[in-house]
């Protein structure tokens, strides 16, 4: 789609299945748009998505109306003064929602090469805050099915909410945050995961995106391979932990895309499709160019050869 805003040409690619997604979700949810784009931009995109104003109406908040330049959560109390227990958010930026349990995170849709998020939130200096999202993957195409999976998740959440409400003996609505958190944890609830060659030496693993996703989806993350380990997620073949896992026949050795696929689909992906190959990437270059695994990795100083060797050989 081509359009002009303030004399500047813009091009926007609508994500595949977007219109069908909105049509299906409109029967289950009242939908709002909260965007860090300027007012004119947010309303123009809404016109493309909802020309008849049947999905969003005038429920559109842009950067001009937001209380905070960094967090969208600051507007929740004003929008929903009776509470946020019936709210679910979908976004590719968990940080702007302060990692709320009510957030269903989606991977960004990157169609235009080398174009970043022009509507990223700003810090106190007015500089864009870059995302460390798990989903910084290769360029997307018409084969993108993300919204199909998200529609299934939202339908499941909706059904669980009313099943719980109908079975409750007290006259109050269930909290969607608890429902979403519970359903999310079922995805990897029987998995014990070890990470290898993914988190740089010296970085607290519990502060990384990959650790957060594992735990959020119900897995246990341990430092070392043991008899209870079910999966080793590794950046490359030949690390110490991969060799240890090889000795135990019941451990799946997979690349990071296995985890991201589980997160995207909210279901445990088939490990055979993501088995780590012996010629898998031997450095972090592929991780940074194809998949950003940890929040801190793009902000770390240049790693020395010794540190890099320790990291990739872990």
PDB file of C-alpha atoms in Angstrom:
ATOM      1  CA  UNK A   1       0.000   0.000   0.000  1.00  0.00           C
ATOM      2  CA  UNK A   2       1.308   3.437  -0.935  1.00  0.00           C
ATOM      3  CA  UNK A   3       0.199   6.646   0.771  1.00  0.00           C
ATOM      4  CA  UNK A   4       1.473  10.080   1.783  1.00  0.00           C
ATOM      5  CA  UNK A   5       1.707  11.599   5.248  1.00  0.00           C
ATOM      6  CA  UNK A   6       2.868  15.186   5.664  1.00  0.00           C
ATOM      7  CA  UNK A   7       4.236  15.119   2.129  1.00  0.00           C
ATOM      8  CA  UNK A   8       6.291  11.956   2.673  1.00  0.00           C
ATOM      9  CA  UNK A   9       5.746   8.719   0.759  1.00  0.00           C
ATOM     10  CA  UNK A  10       5.072   5.614   2.850  1.00  0.00           C
ATOM     11  CA  UNK A  11       4.702   1.976   1.886  1.00  0.00           C
ATOM     12  CA  UNK A  12       3.005  -0.574   4.124  1.00  0.00           C
ATOM     13  CA  UNK A  13       2.612  -4.312   3.618  1.00  0.00           C
ATOM     14  CA  UNK A  14      -0.371  -5.803   5.418  1.00  0.00           C
ATOM     15  CA  UNK A  15       0.456  -9.082   7.115  1.00  0.00           C
ATOM     16  CA  UNK A  16      -1.073 -12.166   5.447  1.00  0.00           C
ATOM     17  CA  UNK A  17      -4.445 -13.241   6.890  1.00  0.00           C
ATOM     18  CA  UNK A  18      -4.881  -9.889   8.706  1.00  0.00           C
ATOM     19  CA  UNK A  19      -8.405  -9.196   7.446  1.00  0.00           C
ATOM     20  CA  UNK A  20      -9.599 -12.734   8.143  1.00  0.00           C
ATOM     21  CA  UNK A  21      -8.013 -12.545  11.597  1.00  0.00           C
ATOM     22  CA  UNK A  22      -9.863  -9.327  12.438  1.00  0.00           C
ATOM     23  CA  UNK A  23     -13.153 -10.708  11.138  1.00  0.00           C
ATOM     24  CA  UNK A  24     -12.874 -13.799  13.333  1.00  0.00           C
ATOM     25  CA  UNK A  25     -11.708 -11.991  16.455  1.00  0.00           C
ATOM     26  CA  UNK A  26     -14.409  -9.296  16.204  1.00  0.00           C
ATOM     27  CA  UNK A  27     -16.981 -11.911  17.180  1.00  0.00           C
ATOM     28  CA  UNK A  28     -15.037 -12.738  20.359  1.00  0.00           C
ATOM     29  CA  UNK A  29     -13.396  -9.495  21.499  1.00  0.00           C
ATOM     30  CA  UNK A  30     -13.848  -5.724  21.517  1.00  0.00           C
ATOM     31  CA  UNK A  31     -10.707  -4.550  19.747  1.00  0.00           C
ATOM     32  CA  UNK A  32      -8.556  -1.472  20.321  1.00  0.00           C
ATOM     33  CA  UNK A  33      -5.411  -0.098  18.652  1.00  0.00           C
ATOM     34  CA  UNK A  34      -2.630   1.301  20.830  1.00  0.00           C
ATOM     35  CA  UNK A  35       0.263   2.446  18.667  1.00  0.00           C
ATOM     36  CA  UNK A  36       3.501   4.358  19.088  1.00  0.00           C
ATOM     37  CA  UNK A  37       2.905   5.751  15.626  1.00  0.00           C
ATOM     38  CA  UNK A  38       1.809   9.376  15.302  1.00  0.00           C
ATOM     39  CA  UNK A  39      -1.938  10.032  15.212  1.00  0.00           C
ATOM     40  CA  UNK A  40      -2.112  10.536  11.443  1.00  0.00           C
ATOM     41  CA  UNK A  41      -0.171   7.320  10.816  1.00  0.00           C
ATOM     42  CA  UNK A  42      -2.197   5.219  13.276  1.00  0.00           C
ATOM     43  CA  UNK A  43      -5.521   6.339  11.816  1.00  0.00           C
ATOM     44  CA  UNK A  44      -4.352   5.802   8.231  1.00  0.00           C
ATOM     45  CA  UNK A  45      -3.318   2.215   8.977  1.00  0.00           C
ATOM     46  CA  UNK A  46      -6.635   1.676  10.764  1.00  0.00           C
ATOM     47  CA  UNK A  47      -8.413   2.815   7.585  1.00  0.00           C
ATOM     48  CA  UNK A  48      -6.606   0.113   5.613  1.00  0.00           C
ATOM     49  CA  UNK A  49      -7.431  -2.565   8.170  1.00  0.00           C
ATOM     50  CA  UNK A  50     -10.954  -1.416   9.002  1.00  0.00           C
ATOM     51  CA  UNK A  51     -12.353   0.907   6.300  1.00  0.00           C
ATOM     52  CA  UNK A  52     -15.941   0.493   7.541  1.00  0.00           C
ATOM     53  CA  UNK A  53     -14.944   1.112  11.188  1.00  0.00           C
ATOM     54  CA  UNK A  54     -16.641  -2.090  12.294  1.00  0.00           C
ATOM     55  CA  UNK A  55     -13.675  -3.583  14.168  1.00  0.00           C
ATOM     56  CA  UNK A  56     -12.044  -0.650  15.981  1.00  0.00           C
ATOM     57  CA  UNK A  57     -14.464   2.241  15.575  1.00  0.00           C
ATOM     58  CA  UNK A  58     -12.745   5.205  17.224  1.00  0.00           C
ATOM     59  CA  UNK A  59     -10.880   3.062  19.763  1.00  0.00           C
ATOM     60  CA  UNK A  60      -7.442   4.146  18.516  1.00  0.00           C
ATOM     61  CA  UNK A  61      -4.657   5.551  20.686  1.00  0.00           C
ATOM     62  CA  UNK A  62      -1.531   6.933  19.042  1.00  0.00           C
ATOM     63  CA  UNK A  63       1.748   8.303  20.355  1.00  0.00           C
ATOM     64  CA  UNK A  64       0.046  11.679  20.734  1.00  0.00           C
ATOM     65  CA  UNK A  65      -2.405  10.318  23.323  1.00  0.00           C
ATOM     66  CA  UNK A  66      -0.174   7.930  25.264  1.00  0.00           C
ATOM     67  CA  UNK A  67       0.780   8.868  28.815  1.00  0.00           C
ATOM     68  CA  UNK A  68       4.230   7.298  28.514  1.00  0.00           C
ATOM     69  CA  UNK A  69       6.794   7.307  25.715  1.00  0.00           C
ATOM     70  CA  UNK A  70       8.082   3.912  26.876  1.00  0.00           C
ATOM     71  CA  UNK A  71       5.174   1.872  28.264  1.00  0.00           C
ATOM     72  CA  UNK A  72       1.705   1.277  26.878  1.00  0.00           C
ATOM     73  CA  UNK A  73       0.554  -0.045  30.250  1.00  0.00           C
ATOM     74  CA  UNK A  74       0.306   3.506  31.624  1.00  0.00           C
ATOM     75  CA  UNK A  75      -2.928   4.021  29.671  1.00  0.00           C
ATOM     76  CA  UNK A  76      -4.710   0.912  30.905  1.00  0.00           C
ATOM     77  CA  UNK A  77      -6.268   2.427  34.025  1.00  0.00           C
ATOM     78  CA  UNK A  78      -7.654   5.377  32.072  1.00  0.00           C
ATOM     79  CA  UNK A  79      -9.023   3.148  29.321  1.00  0.00           C
ATOM     80  CA  UNK A  80     -10.396   0.466  31.630  1.00  0.00           C
ATOM     81  CA  UNK A  81     -11.151   2.050  35.027  1.00  0.00           C
ATOM     82  CA  UNK A  82     -12.968  -1.088  36.219  1.00  0.00           C
ATOM     83  CA  UNK A  83      -9.798  -3.178  35.946  1.00  0.00           C
ATOM     84  CA  UNK A  84      -7.632  -5.011  33.433  1.00  0.00           C
ATOM     85  CA  UNK A  85      -8.759  -8.549  34.287  1.00  0.00           C
ATOM     86  CA  UNK A  86     -10.616  -8.941  30.964  1.00  0.00           C
ATOM     87  CA  UNK A  87      -7.878  -7.541  28.720  1.00  0.00           C
ATOM     88  CA  UNK A  88      -5.554  -9.463  26.428  1.00  0.00           C
ATOM     89  CA  UNK A  89      -2.855  -7.746  24.370  1.00  0.00           C
ATOM     90  CA  UNK A  90      -1.041  -8.901  21.246  1.00  0.00           C
ATOM     91  CA  UNK A  91       2.232  -7.191  20.378  1.00  0.00           C
ATOM     92  CA  UNK A  92       5.737  -7.975  19.165  1.00  0.00           C
ATOM     93  CA  UNK A  93       7.236  -5.833  21.953  1.00  0.00           C
ATOM     94  CA  UNK A  94       6.810  -7.383  25.428  1.00  0.00           C
ATOM     95  CA  UNK A  95       8.919  -4.622  26.974  1.00  0.00           C
ATOM     96  CA  UNK A  96       6.370  -1.866  26.245  1.00  0.00           C
ATOM     97  CA  UNK A  97       3.782  -3.897  28.172  1.00  0.00           C
ATOM     98  CA  UNK A  98       6.272  -4.479  30.994  1.00  0.00           C
ATOM     99  CA  UNK A  99       6.120  -8.227  30.272  1.00  0.00           C
ATOM    100  CA  UNK A 100       2.508  -8.508  31.370  1.00  0.00           C
ATOM    101  CA  UNK A 101       1.049 -12.003  31.755  1.00  0.00           C
ATOM    102  CA  UNK A 102      -1.877 -10.785  29.649  1.00  0.00           C
ATOM    103  CA  UNK A 103       0.383 -10.265  26.623  1.00  0.00           C
ATOM    104  CA  UNK A 104       0.469 -12.722  23.738  1.00  0.00           C
ATOM    105  CA  UNK A 105       3.753 -11.993  22.017  1.00  0.00           C
ATOM    106  CA  UNK A 106       3.994 -12.321  18.241  1.00  0.00           C
ATOM    107  CA  UNK A 107       7.002 -12.159  15.990  1.00  0.00           C
ATOM    108  CA  UNK A 108       7.371  -8.936  13.974  1.00  0.00           C
ATOM    109  CA  UNK A 109       6.414  -8.948  10.317  1.00  0.00           C
ATOM    110  CA  UNK A 110       9.560  -7.890   8.445  1.00  0.00           C
ATOM    111  CA  UNK A 111       8.695  -7.553   4.769  1.00  0.00           C
ATOM    112  CA  UNK A 112      10.886  -4.629   3.678  1.00  0.00           C
ATOM    113  CA  UNK A 113      14.577  -5.415   3.842  1.00  0.00           C
ATOM    114  CA  UNK A 114      16.756  -3.413   6.264  1.00  0.00           C
ATOM    115  CA  UNK A 115      13.836  -1.324   7.530  1.00  0.00           C
ATOM    116  CA  UNK A 116      13.525  -1.192  11.309  1.00  0.00           C
ATOM    117  CA  UNK A 117      10.591  -0.279  13.521  1.00  0.00           C
ATOM    118  CA  UNK A 118       9.831   3.341  12.609  1.00  0.00           C
ATOM    119  CA  UNK A 119       7.356   3.545  15.487  1.00  0.00           C
ATOM    120  CA  UNK A 120       9.576   2.134  18.222  1.00  0.00           C
ATOM    121  CA  UNK A 121       9.071   3.645  21.700  1.00  0.00           C
ATOM    122  CA  UNK A 122      11.478   6.434  22.658  1.00  0.00           C
ATOM    123  CA  UNK A 123      13.694   6.884  25.676  1.00  0.00           C
ATOM    124  CA  UNK A 124      14.118  10.115  27.627  1.00  0.00           C
ATOM    125  CA  UNK A 125      16.485  11.443  24.950  1.00  0.00           C
ATOM    126  CA  UNK A 126      13.959  10.755  22.202  1.00  0.00           C
ATOM    127  CA  UNK A 127      16.015   7.870  20.817  1.00  0.00           C
ATOM    128  CA  UNK A 128      14.236   4.711  19.605  1.00  0.00           C
ATOM    129  CA  UNK A 129      14.466   1.761  21.996  1.00  0.00           C
ATOM    130  CA  UNK A 130      15.528  -1.270  19.983  1.00  0.00           C
ATOM    131  CA  UNK A 131      13.790  -4.565  20.498  1.00  0.00           C
ATOM    132  CA  UNK A 132      15.600  -7.667  21.714  1.00  0.00           C
ATOM    133  CA  UNK A 133      12.676  -9.823  20.675  1.00  0.00           C
ATOM    134  CA  UNK A 134      13.072 -13.540  20.104  1.00  0.00           C
ATOM    135  CA  UNK A 135      11.435 -13.070  16.755  1.00  0.00           C
ATOM    136  CA  UNK A 136      13.966 -10.981  14.865  1.00  0.00           C
ATOM    137  CA  UNK A 137      14.067 -13.536  12.081  1.00  0.00           C
ATOM    138  CA  UNK A 138      14.643 -13.547   8.347  1.00  0.00           C
ATOM    139  CA  UNK A 139      12.441 -11.576   5.965  1.00  0.00           C
ATOM    140  CA  UNK A 140       8.842 -12.741   5.782  1.00  0.00           C
ATOM    141  CA  UNK A 141       6.735 -13.597   2.747  1.00  0.00           C
ATOM    142  CA  UNK A 142       3.170 -14.404   1.808  1.00  0.00           C
ATOM    143  CA  UNK A 143       3.651 -17.748   3.579  1.00  0.00           C
ATOM    144  CA  UNK A 144       3.570 -16.082   7.013  1.00  0.00           C
ATOM    145  CA  UNK A 145       0.949 -17.874   9.133  1.00  0.00           C
ATOM    146  CA  UNK A 146       1.491 -16.090  12.435  1.00  0.00           C
ATOM    147  CA  UNK A 147      -2.018 -14.647  12.643  1.00  0.00           C
ATOM    148  CA  UNK A 148      -3.522 -18.064  12.002  1.00  0.00           C
ATOM    149  CA  UNK A 149      -1.780 -19.383  15.114  1.00  0.00           C
ATOM    150  CA  UNK A 150      -2.645 -16.293  17.153  1.00  0.00           C
ATOM    151  CA  UNK A 151      -6.319 -16.666  16.202  1.00  0.00           C
ATOM    152  CA  UNK A 152      -6.291 -20.217  17.567  1.00  0.00           C
ATOM    153  CA  UNK A 153      -4.649 -19.050  20.797  1.00  0.00           C
ATOM    154  CA  UNK A 154      -7.120 -16.196  21.300  1.00  0.00           C
ATOM    155  CA  UNK A 155     -10.045 -18.524  20.619  1.00  0.00           C
ATOM    156  CA  UNK A 156      -8.713 -20.963  23.212  1.00  0.00           C
ATOM    157  CA  UNK A 157      -8.281 -18.133  25.740  1.00  0.00           C
ATOM    158  CA  UNK A 158     -11.838 -16.933  25.097  1.00  0.00           C
ATOM    159  CA  UNK A 159     -13.270 -20.431  25.583  1.00  0.00           C
ATOM    160  CA  UNK A 160     -11.258 -21.019  28.766  1.00  0.00           C
ATOM    161  CA  UNK A 161     -12.448 -17.703  30.211  1.00  0.00           C
ATOM    162  CA  UNK A 162     -16.134 -18.534  29.848  1.00  0.00           C
ATOM    163  CA  UNK A 163     -15.717 -22.150  30.900  1.00  0.00           C
ATOM    164  CA  UNK A 164     -14.100 -20.937  34.102  1.00  0.00           C
ATOM    165  CA  UNK A 165     -16.730 -18.244  34.593  1.00  0.00           C
ATOM    166  CA  UNK A 166     -19.613 -20.684  34.076  1.00  0.00           C
ATOM    167  CA  UNK A 167     -18.124 -23.158  36.547  1.00  0.00           C
ATOM    168  CA  UNK A 168     -17.252 -20.562  39.201  1.00  0.00           C
ATOM    169  CA  UNK A 169     -19.356 -20.446  42.347  1.00  0.00           C
ATOM    170  CA  UNK A 170     -18.580 -16.786  42.977  1.00  0.00           C
ATOM    171  CA  UNK A 171     -20.161 -13.972  40.994  1.00  0.00           C
ATOM    172  CA  UNK A 172     -17.027 -12.387  39.547  1.00  0.00           C
ATOM    173  CA  UNK A 173     -15.102 -12.587  36.308  1.00  0.00           C
ATOM    174  CA  UNK A 174     -11.911 -14.672  36.090  1.00  0.00           C
ATOM    175  CA  UNK A 175      -8.636 -12.834  35.491  1.00  0.00           C
ATOM    176  CA  UNK A 176      -7.359 -13.349  31.949  1.00  0.00           C
ATOM    177  CA  UNK A 177      -3.765 -12.911  33.104  1.00  0.00           C
ATOM    178  CA  UNK A 178      -3.992 -16.123  35.104  1.00  0.00           C
ATOM    179  CA  UNK A 179      -5.718 -17.993  32.276  1.00  0.00           C
ATOM    180  CA  UNK A 180      -3.177 -16.914  29.664  1.00  0.00           C
ATOM    181  CA  UNK A 181      -0.248 -17.694  31.955  1.00  0.00           C
ATOM    182  CA  UNK A 182      -1.638 -21.166  32.691  1.00  0.00           C
ATOM    183  CA  UNK A 183      -2.296 -22.034  29.036  1.00  0.00           C
ATOM    184  CA  UNK A 184       1.133 -20.769  28.026  1.00  0.00           C
ATOM    185  CA  UNK A 185       2.895 -22.917  30.614  1.00  0.00           C
ATOM    186  CA  UNK A 186       1.251 -26.075  29.255  1.00  0.00           C
ATOM    187  CA  UNK A 187       3.278 -25.829  26.026  1.00  0.00           C
ATOM    188  CA  UNK A 188       6.657 -26.891  27.487  1.00  0.00           C
ATOM    189  CA  UNK A 189       5.589 -28.023  30.956  1.00  0.00           C
ATOM    190  CA  UNK A 190       7.332 -31.408  30.714  1.00  0.00           C
ATOM    191  CA  UNK A 191      10.578 -30.031  29.276  1.00  0.00           C
ATOM    192  CA  UNK A 192      13.901 -29.596  31.066  1.00  0.00           C
ATOM    193  CA  UNK A 193      16.128 -27.454  28.859  1.00  0.00           C
ATOM    194  CA  UNK A 194      19.863 -26.755  28.728  1.00  0.00           C
ATOM    195  CA  UNK A 195      21.183 -23.866  26.604  1.00  0.00           C
ATOM    196  CA  UNK A 196      24.512 -24.212  24.822  1.00  0.00           C
ATOM    197  CA  UNK A 197      26.515 -21.594  22.931  1.00  0.00           C
ATOM    198  CA  UNK A 198      23.625 -19.136  23.040  1.00  0.00           C
ATOM    199  CA  UNK A 199      24.182 -16.914  26.067  1.00  0.00           C
ATOM    200  CA  UNK A 200      27.545 -15.075  26.174  1.00  0.00           C
ATOM    201  CA  UNK A 201      29.864 -15.818  29.078  1.00  0.00           C
ATOM    202  CA  UNK A 202      29.354 -13.326  31.897  1.00  0.00           C
ATOM    203  CA  UNK A 203      25.724 -12.589  31.024  1.00  0.00           C
ATOM    204  CA  UNK A 204      23.133 -13.538  33.633  1.00  0.00           C
ATOM    205  CA  UNK A 205      21.101 -16.211  31.855  1.00  0.00           C
ATOM    206  CA  UNK A 206      17.984 -15.291  33.829  1.00  0.00           C
ATOM    207  CA  UNK A 207      17.970 -11.835  32.237  1.00  0.00           C
ATOM    208  CA  UNK A 208      17.983 -13.109  28.661  1.00  0.00           C
ATOM    209  CA  UNK A 209      15.080 -13.372  26.262  1.00  0.00           C
ATOM    210  CA  UNK A 210      15.642 -17.057  25.563  1.00  0.00           C
ATOM    211  CA  UNK A 211      15.508 -17.944  29.281  1.00  0.00           C
ATOM    212  CA  UNK A 212      12.377 -15.850  29.794  1.00  0.00           C
ATOM    213  CA  UNK A 213      10.609 -17.610  26.934  1.00  0.00           C
ATOM    214  CA  UNK A 214      11.553 -21.082  28.175  1.00  0.00           C
ATOM    215  CA  UNK A 215      10.233 -20.399  31.671  1.00  0.00           C
ATOM    216  CA  UNK A 216       7.202 -18.461  30.472  1.00  0.00           C
ATOM    217  CA  UNK A 217       6.126 -21.452  28.391  1.00  0.00           C
ATOM    218  CA  UNK A 218       6.526 -23.872  31.280  1.00  0.00           C
ATOM    219  CA  UNK A 219      10.002 -25.349  30.867  1.00  0.00           C
ATOM    220  CA  UNK A 220      12.687 -25.765  33.519  1.00  0.00           C
ATOM    221  CA  UNK A 221      16.121 -24.417  32.533  1.00  0.00           C
ATOM    222  CA  UNK A 222      19.232 -25.971  34.079  1.00  0.00           C
ATOM    223  CA  UNK A 223      22.908 -25.117  33.716  1.00  0.00           C
ATOM    224  CA  UNK A 224      24.123 -28.632  32.970  1.00  0.00           C
ATOM    225  CA  UNK A 225      22.965 -31.786  31.241  1.00  0.00           C
ATOM    226  CA  UNK A 226      21.609 -34.414  33.639  1.00  0.00           C
ATOM    227  CA  UNK A 227      19.305 -37.429  33.638  1.00  0.00           C
ATOM    228  CA  UNK A 228      16.203 -35.223  33.717  1.00  0.00           C
ATOM    229  CA  UNK A 229      17.249 -33.120  30.695  1.00  0.00           C
ATOM    230  CA  UNK A 230      14.854 -33.446  27.764  1.00  0.00           C
ATOM    231  CA  UNK A 231      16.264 -30.822  25.370  1.00  0.00           C
ATOM    232  CA  UNK A 232      19.548 -29.114  24.596  1.00  0.00           C
ATOM    233  CA  UNK A 233      19.060 -25.953  22.540  1.00  0.00           C
ATOM    234  CA  UNK A 234      22.390 -25.206  20.892  1.00  0.00           C
ATOM    235  CA  UNK A 235      23.758 -22.639  18.469  1.00  0.00           C
ATOM    236  CA  UNK A 236      26.264 -25.065  16.958  1.00  0.00           C
ATOM    237  CA  UNK A 237      27.433 -28.640  16.993  1.00  0.00           C
ATOM    238  CA  UNK A 238      30.477 -29.744  18.954  1.00  0.00           C
ATOM    239  CA  UNK A 239      29.972 -27.954  22.273  1.00  0.00           C
ATOM    240  CA  UNK A 240      30.612 -29.726  25.568  1.00  0.00           C
ATOM    241  CA  UNK A 241      26.920 -29.842  26.438  1.00  0.00           C
ATOM    242  CA  UNK A 242      25.988 -31.209  23.017  1.00  0.00           C
ATOM    243  CA  UNK A 243      28.547 -34.008  23.433  1.00  0.00           C
ATOM    244  CA  UNK A 244      27.163 -34.787  26.894  1.00  0.00           C
ATOM    245  CA  UNK A 245      23.628 -34.922  25.501  1.00  0.00           C
ATOM    246  CA  UNK A 246      24.743 -37.249  22.699  1.00  0.00           C
ATOM    247  CA  UNK A 247      25.690 -39.847  25.295  1.00  0.00           C
ATOM    248  CA  UNK A 248      22.101 -39.912  26.565  1.00  0.00           C
ATOM    249  CA  UNK A 249      19.769 -41.224  23.878  1.00  0.00           C
ATOM    250  CA  UNK A 250      16.620 -39.655  25.331  1.00  0.00           C
ATOM    251  CA  UNK A 251      17.683 -36.003  24.876  1.00  0.00           C
ATOM    252  CA  UNK A 252      16.586 -33.923  21.889  1.00  0.00           C
ATOM    253  CA  UNK A 253      19.379 -31.716  20.508  1.00  0.00           C
ATOM    254  CA  UNK A 254      17.739 -28.864  18.606  1.00  0.00           C
ATOM    255  CA  UNK A 255      18.554 -25.443  17.193  1.00  0.00           C
ATOM    256  CA  UNK A 256      16.974 -22.232  18.612  1.00  0.00           C
ATOM    257  CA  UNK A 257      14.249 -22.168  15.962  1.00  0.00           C
ATOM    258  CA  UNK A 258      12.569 -25.063  17.761  1.00  0.00           C
ATOM    259  CA  UNK A 259      11.906 -22.848  20.781  1.00  0.00           C
ATOM    260  CA  UNK A 260      10.735 -19.909  18.673  1.00  0.00           C
ATOM    261  CA  UNK A 261       8.335 -22.150  16.757  1.00  0.00           C
ATOM    262  CA  UNK A 262       6.866 -23.436  20.029  1.00  0.00           C
ATOM    263  CA  UNK A 263       6.413 -19.831  21.152  1.00  0.00           C
ATOM    264  CA  UNK A 264       4.854 -18.752  17.868  1.00  0.00           C
ATOM    265  CA  UNK A 265       2.371 -21.633  17.704  1.00  0.00           C
ATOM    266  CA  UNK A 266       1.744 -22.157  21.430  1.00  0.00           C
ATOM    267  CA  UNK A 267       2.312 -25.863  20.905  1.00  0.00           C
ATOM    268  CA  UNK A 268       5.294 -28.146  21.262  1.00  0.00           C
ATOM    269  CA  UNK A 269       6.933 -28.390  17.853  1.00  0.00           C
ATOM    270  CA  UNK A 270       8.234 -31.645  16.387  1.00  0.00           C
ATOM    271  CA  UNK A 271      11.893 -31.856  17.388  1.00  0.00           C
ATOM    272  CA  UNK A 272      12.779 -33.843  14.262  1.00  0.00           C
ATOM    273  CA  UNK A 273      12.161 -30.748  12.147  1.00  0.00           C
ATOM    274  CA  UNK A 274      14.696 -28.740  14.174  1.00  0.00           C
ATOM    275  CA  UNK A 275      17.452 -31.235  14.917  1.00  0.00           C
ATOM    276  CA  UNK A 276      20.840 -29.572  15.259  1.00  0.00           C
ATOM    277  CA  UNK A 277      22.998 -30.364  12.247  1.00  0.00           C
ATOM    278  CA  UNK A 278      26.721 -30.952  12.446  1.00  0.00           C
ATOM    279  CA  UNK A 279      27.332 -28.098  10.004  1.00  0.00           C
ATOM    280  CA  UNK A 280      25.183 -25.679  12.046  1.00  0.00           C
ATOM    281  CA  UNK A 281      26.453 -22.084  12.456  1.00  0.00           C
ATOM    282  CA  UNK A 282      29.844 -21.983  14.177  1.00  0.00           C
ATOM    283  CA  UNK A 283      29.583 -18.430  15.461  1.00  0.00           C
ATOM    284  CA  UNK A 284      27.109 -15.891  16.752  1.00  0.00           C
ATOM    285  CA  UNK A 285      27.014 -14.210  13.338  1.00  0.00           C
ATOM    286  CA  UNK A 286      24.092 -16.333  12.169  1.00  0.00           C
ATOM    287  CA  UNK A 287      22.294 -15.784  15.444  1.00  0.00           C
ATOM    288  CA  UNK A 288      22.561 -12.018  15.124  1.00  0.00           C
ATOM    289  CA  UNK A 289      21.781 -11.946  11.415  1.00  0.00           C
ATOM    290  CA  UNK A 290      18.933 -14.430  11.492  1.00  0.00           C
ATOM    291  CA  UNK A 291      17.679 -14.741  15.057  1.00  0.00           C
ATOM    292  CA  UNK A 292      18.390 -12.492  18.019  1.00  0.00           C
ATOM    293  CA  UNK A 293      18.434 -14.910  20.917  1.00  0.00           C
ATOM    294  CA  UNK A 294      19.143 -12.667  23.880  1.00  0.00           C
ATOM    295  CA  UNK A 295      18.240  -9.108  24.777  1.00  0.00           C
ATOM    296  CA  UNK A 296      21.772  -8.062  25.572  1.00  0.00           C
ATOM    297  CA  UNK A 297      23.565  -9.534  22.578  1.00  0.00           C
ATOM    298  CA  UNK A 298      23.155  -6.505  20.307  1.00  0.00           C
ATOM    299  CA  UNK A 299      24.388  -4.156  23.035  1.00  0.00           C
ATOM    300  CA  UNK A 300      27.459  -6.086  24.183  1.00  0.00           C
ATOM    301  CA  UNK A 301      30.934  -4.716  23.468  1.00  0.00           C
ATOM    302  CA  UNK A 302      33.026  -6.621  20.944  1.00  0.00           C
ATOM    303  CA  UNK A 303      33.818 -10.048  22.351  1.00  0.00           C
ATOM    304  CA  UNK A 304      37.421 -11.129  22.587  1.00  0.00           C
ATOM    305  CA  UNK A 305      38.538 -14.357  20.924  1.00  0.00           C
ATOM    306  CA  UNK A 306      38.899 -16.141  24.266  1.00  0.00           C
ATOM    307  CA  UNK A 307      35.426 -15.130  25.451  1.00  0.00           C
ATOM    308  CA  UNK A 308      33.864 -16.034  22.110  1.00  0.00           C
ATOM    309  CA  UNK A 309      35.580 -19.414  22.194  1.00  0.00           C
ATOM    310  CA  UNK A 310      34.252 -20.114  25.692  1.00  0.00           C
ATOM    311  CA  UNK A 311      30.751 -19.076  24.672  1.00  0.00           C
ATOM    312  CA  UNK A 312      30.533 -21.198  21.520  1.00  0.00           C
ATOM    313  CA  UNK A 313      32.242 -24.175  23.126  1.00  0.00           C
ATOM    314  CA  UNK A 314      30.055 -24.224  26.217  1.00  0.00           C
TER     315      UNK A 314
END
